[in-house]
XYZ file of C-alpha atoms in Angstrom:
319
model
C 52.672 -25.083 -4.598
C 53.182 -24.098 -0.978
C 51.701 -27.275 0.476
C 54.453 -29.563 -0.823
C 56.543 -30.944 2.056
C 60.351 -31.069 2.165
C 61.461 -33.832 4.530
C 65.215 -33.561 4.042
C 66.428 -31.085 6.682
C 69.316 -29.821 4.551
C 67.079 -29.140 1.549
C 64.522 -27.486 3.809
C 67.260 -25.244 5.207
C 68.263 -24.186 1.677
C 64.627 -23.349 0.936
C 64.245 -21.202 4.061
C 67.495 -19.307 3.460
C 66.599 -18.682 -0.183
C 63.175 -17.417 0.845
C 64.744 -15.052 3.343
C 67.235 -13.838 0.724
C 64.675 -12.932 -1.981
C 62.454 -11.269 0.601
C 65.284 -9.268 2.155
C 66.576 -8.061 -1.226
C 63.102 -6.981 -2.271
C 62.613 -9.169 -5.336
C 59.231 -8.780 -6.924
C 56.937 -11.761 -6.213
C 59.322 -13.063 -3.545
C 56.645 -15.430 -2.231
C 56.177 -16.895 -5.703
C 59.915 -17.362 -6.213
C 60.191 -19.152 -2.872
C 57.201 -21.346 -3.725
C 58.866 -22.335 -7.013
C 62.001 -23.454 -5.167
C 59.916 -25.365 -2.644
C 58.356 -27.286 -5.521
C 61.764 -27.875 -7.128
C 63.280 -29.241 -3.916
C 60.223 -31.448 -3.413
C 60.795 -32.793 -6.937
C 64.506 -33.326 -6.268
C 63.726 -35.205 -3.089
C 61.325 -37.527 -4.898
C 64.161 -38.651 -7.189
C 66.310 -39.402 -4.123
C 68.651 -36.401 -4.271
C 69.781 -35.591 -0.723
C 72.316 -32.823 -1.301
C 72.349 -29.848 -3.687
C 75.861 -30.830 -4.777
C 74.321 -33.947 -6.354
C 72.066 -31.947 -8.699
C 73.132 -32.222 -12.343
C 71.973 -30.696 -15.600
C 70.029 -33.877 -16.365
C 67.966 -33.321 -13.213
C 67.236 -29.736 -14.268
C 66.121 -30.904 -17.706
C 63.905 -33.545 -16.086
C 62.354 -30.839 -13.937
C 61.837 -28.635 -16.987
C 59.981 -31.485 -18.697
C 57.932 -31.990 -15.534
C 56.946 -28.289 -15.538
C 55.773 -28.499 -19.141
C 53.489 -31.397 -18.245
C 52.356 -30.287 -14.779
C 48.649 -29.382 -14.504
C 47.765 -25.776 -13.768
C 46.171 -25.868 -10.309
C 44.108 -22.711 -10.829
C 42.563 -22.802 -14.279
C 43.196 -26.262 -15.654
C 45.413 -27.283 -18.542
C 49.182 -27.053 -18.220
C 51.430 -24.194 -17.117
C 51.765 -21.211 -19.433
C 55.123 -20.341 -20.975
C 55.433 -17.317 -18.673
C 54.772 -19.491 -15.621
C 57.407 -22.012 -16.708
C 59.858 -19.163 -17.263
C 59.085 -17.895 -13.774
C 60.016 -21.316 -12.369
C 63.239 -21.367 -14.378
C 64.115 -17.843 -13.296
C 63.661 -18.912 -9.675
C 66.074 -21.782 -10.302
C 68.681 -19.406 -11.697
C 68.375 -17.258 -8.588
C 68.535 -20.312 -6.357
C 71.737 -21.639 -7.894
C 73.248 -18.155 -7.947
C 72.525 -18.030 -4.209
C 74.209 -21.424 -3.698
C 77.228 -20.233 -5.657
C 77.461 -16.955 -3.769
C 77.359 -18.796 -0.443
C 79.995 -21.345 -1.614
C 77.632 -24.286 -1.215
C 78.217 -25.491 -4.775
C 81.188 -25.057 -7.114
C 79.250 -24.702 -10.375
C 75.629 -24.270 -11.393
C 73.769 -26.981 -13.311
C 71.199 -24.381 -14.377
C 73.392 -22.568 -16.901
C 71.514 -23.592 -20.027
C 70.077 -21.295 -22.757
C 66.419 -21.939 -21.978
C 66.753 -20.193 -18.617
C 65.838 -16.592 -19.269
C 66.050 -14.018 -16.518
C 62.764 -12.228 -15.878
C 62.904 -8.510 -15.186
C 63.098 -7.469 -11.543
C 64.197 -4.542 -9.499
C 65.727 -4.449 -6.065
C 64.032 -1.767 -4.010
C 66.272 0.733 -2.290
C 66.451 0.358 1.462
C 67.789 2.939 3.872
C 70.183 1.827 6.572
C 69.329 2.364 10.229
C 71.714 5.319 10.338
C 70.061 6.812 7.247
C 66.604 6.380 8.773
C 67.950 8.210 11.812
C 69.154 11.068 9.602
C 65.749 11.366 7.942
C 64.003 11.395 11.315
C 66.299 14.128 12.582
C 65.058 16.439 9.806
C 61.420 16.276 10.904
C 60.055 19.671 11.852
C 56.451 18.817 12.671
C 54.334 16.180 14.384
C 52.862 15.409 10.953
C 56.253 14.378 9.609
C 57.097 12.186 12.604
C 53.665 10.547 12.311
C 54.282 9.953 8.614
C 57.571 8.160 9.345
C 55.861 6.200 12.119
C 53.254 4.939 9.639
C 55.590 4.275 6.691
C 58.587 2.899 8.584
C 57.345 2.000 12.063
C 54.155 0.353 10.742
C 55.314 -0.591 7.231
C 52.212 0.826 5.548
C 51.918 1.327 1.815
C 51.347 4.839 0.494
C 47.658 4.309 -0.266
C 47.167 2.568 3.067
C 48.456 5.706 4.772
C 46.153 8.041 2.858
C 43.099 5.824 3.451
C 43.789 5.455 7.173
C 41.014 6.822 9.401
C 41.141 7.825 13.066
C 38.843 4.924 13.912
C 41.409 2.497 12.435
C 43.842 3.174 15.291
C 43.053 1.614 18.659
C 45.325 3.560 20.987
C 44.200 1.561 24.011
C 44.993 -1.849 22.539
C 47.990 -0.637 20.560
C 46.713 -1.925 17.237
C 46.257 -0.338 13.820
C 43.822 -1.852 11.333
C 44.489 -1.576 7.616
C 41.060 -1.885 5.997
C 42.030 -1.014 2.431
C 45.183 -3.021 1.874
C 46.463 -4.372 -1.422
C 43.869 -6.534 -3.216
C 41.271 -5.456 -0.664
C 42.944 -7.310 2.194
C 42.504 -6.301 5.813
C 45.198 -6.729 8.427
C 46.064 -5.582 11.941
C 49.451 -4.081 12.780
C 50.809 -4.105 16.368
C 52.133 -0.740 17.499
C 55.104 -0.135 19.770
C 54.733 2.426 22.546
C 56.999 4.834 20.667
C 54.971 4.583 17.472
C 51.830 5.166 19.525
C 53.458 8.226 21.044
C 54.234 9.741 17.635
C 50.705 9.118 16.386
C 49.106 10.503 19.548
C 51.235 13.649 19.469
C 50.207 14.372 15.877
C 46.544 13.688 16.683
C 46.486 16.001 19.700
C 49.016 18.690 18.806
C 48.694 19.219 15.060
C 45.701 17.481 13.507
C 43.255 19.405 15.677
C 44.662 22.638 14.245
C 44.262 21.434 10.645
C 40.526 20.810 10.925
C 38.207 23.311 9.236
C 35.455 23.562 11.824
C 33.271 25.579 9.438
C 32.556 22.411 7.482
C 29.320 20.602 8.230
C 31.108 17.315 8.811
C 34.369 16.694 10.609
C 37.002 14.728 8.653
C 37.517 11.071 9.497
C 40.927 10.742 7.814
C 43.910 10.455 10.134
C 46.393 12.498 8.087
C 45.041 15.845 6.887
C 46.413 18.466 4.526
C 46.508 22.208 5.241
C 42.869 22.524 4.145
C 41.713 19.968 6.675
C 41.032 17.331 4.015
C 42.359 13.815 3.520
C 45.918 14.230 2.255
C 46.721 13.037 -1.247
C 49.272 10.278 -1.835
C 51.642 12.347 -3.983
C 51.996 14.916 -1.200
C 53.372 12.250 1.117
C 56.319 11.349 -1.098
C 57.027 15.047 -1.514
C 57.470 15.288 2.263
C 59.827 12.314 2.324
C 61.905 13.713 -0.535
C 62.124 17.018 1.311
C 63.365 15.315 4.476
C 65.902 13.234 2.544
C 67.236 16.304 0.744
C 67.555 18.134 4.046
C 70.009 15.498 5.316
C 72.598 16.693 2.766
C 73.763 13.077 2.637
C 74.607 12.455 -1.017
C 74.588 8.667 -0.693
C 71.106 8.767 0.828
C 69.880 11.320 -1.708
C 71.048 9.142 -4.618
C 68.945 6.273 -3.271
C 65.815 8.274 -4.165
C 64.018 7.134 -1.045
C 60.222 6.950 -1.264
C 57.546 5.837 1.184
C 57.755 2.336 -0.223
C 61.492 2.342 0.408
C 60.764 3.040 4.077
C 58.369 0.080 4.084
C 61.055 -2.089 2.518
C 63.594 -0.761 5.018
C 61.569 -1.882 8.042
C 61.231 -5.345 6.493
C 64.975 -5.583 5.882
C 65.860 -4.350 9.362
C 63.434 -6.686 11.116
C 64.850 -9.660 9.240
C 68.385 -8.560 10.026
C 67.447 -8.377 13.706
C 66.186 -11.965 13.679
C 62.448 -11.560 13.082
C 60.889 -14.581 11.408
C 59.864 -14.370 7.765
C 56.330 -15.268 8.834
C 56.163 -12.290 11.216
C 57.437 -9.857 8.609
C 55.020 -11.174 5.991
C 52.057 -10.720 8.293
C 53.355 -7.341 9.472
C 53.512 -6.056 5.891
C 50.253 -7.685 4.831
C 51.604 -10.127 2.280
C 48.966 -12.638 3.335
C 45.430 -12.475 4.768
C 45.428 -12.979 8.537
C 42.548 -13.982 10.774
C 41.776 -11.353 13.437
C 41.773 -13.915 16.240
C 45.183 -15.167 15.124
C 46.522 -11.604 15.200
C 45.244 -10.857 18.691
C 46.542 -14.164 20.060
C 50.019 -13.125 18.916
C 49.673 -9.429 19.771
C 51.845 -9.517 22.879
C 54.630 -11.426 21.158
C 54.545 -9.153 18.118
C 54.470 -5.972 20.163
C 57.415 -7.141 22.250
C 59.312 -7.923 19.057
C 58.770 -4.372 17.883
C 59.663 -2.941 21.271
C 62.889 -4.901 21.324
C 63.772 -3.939 17.768
C 65.094 -0.635 16.717
C 62.307 1.787 15.870
C 62.778 4.628 18.331
C 65.874 3.138 19.924
C 67.691 3.902 16.694
C 65.736 7.048 15.775
C 65.720 9.284 18.840
C 67.150 12.672 18.155
C 69.295 12.680 21.249
C 70.861 9.216 21.042
C 74.077 10.508 19.485
C 74.475 13.162 22.150
C 73.793 10.627 24.876
């Protein structure tokens, strides 16, 4: 329940750091895990706990009993067993985080009922590894692909469904019209990303078009036949670039397009971008168009000041 307030500044700080941690490490349903901890800390605050070191097993059990009685906000009744387990799993992660950061000496959540739900941490390439991949590009298509997957953080299907009309080169904005769950979002583009996309559009895409067809293609990325490129072909290109680096550590990471998307999220957070910016950038929540354009300048500057081409230029090492 994301609307629950946390008034204690120390507890609120723990919540924000935990949220950043699960998002950075790529836990599945990171937003949900963070929301669970927000609800837990709200509960703890209502029973006058001011510091995480004061939390005992009895408080965890009380919270467990509360979860079993809490109404389901979406469909009525109480929480399902899987939902309760999701809350408990979030607690395990939260106390593991507190232990790892030396903020508590022992965890009160180590009881048998707490089962760990399955998750996977997505592989992320380092900035140096992204640079290596970029250095293997041999066409404007490949640089545009990296610009969309890494520089824009697009999902694989979002890339394949992207049309020319979705990119406003004048305003420096890209619109994702077929995002996950049918969501639409706008992505601010840095000048360097714009440059990569323009160069592909002018230098290579025009040569891929089959002008004998009755109708010109509207897709942005085309295959050799001048048709909208298929999703599986995109990952093949990335795998080819990764293999060409001859970097065994990078090759073992089995980098995919989604890994590039996760990499940009990790790097932005590491560089100080807010969790709210990264969430909106990746399309983890529906954003109002007016809200996006009011923040366009700030977002674009954040991208410009980050690391996209600054870290990826082919000649930076030589310079």
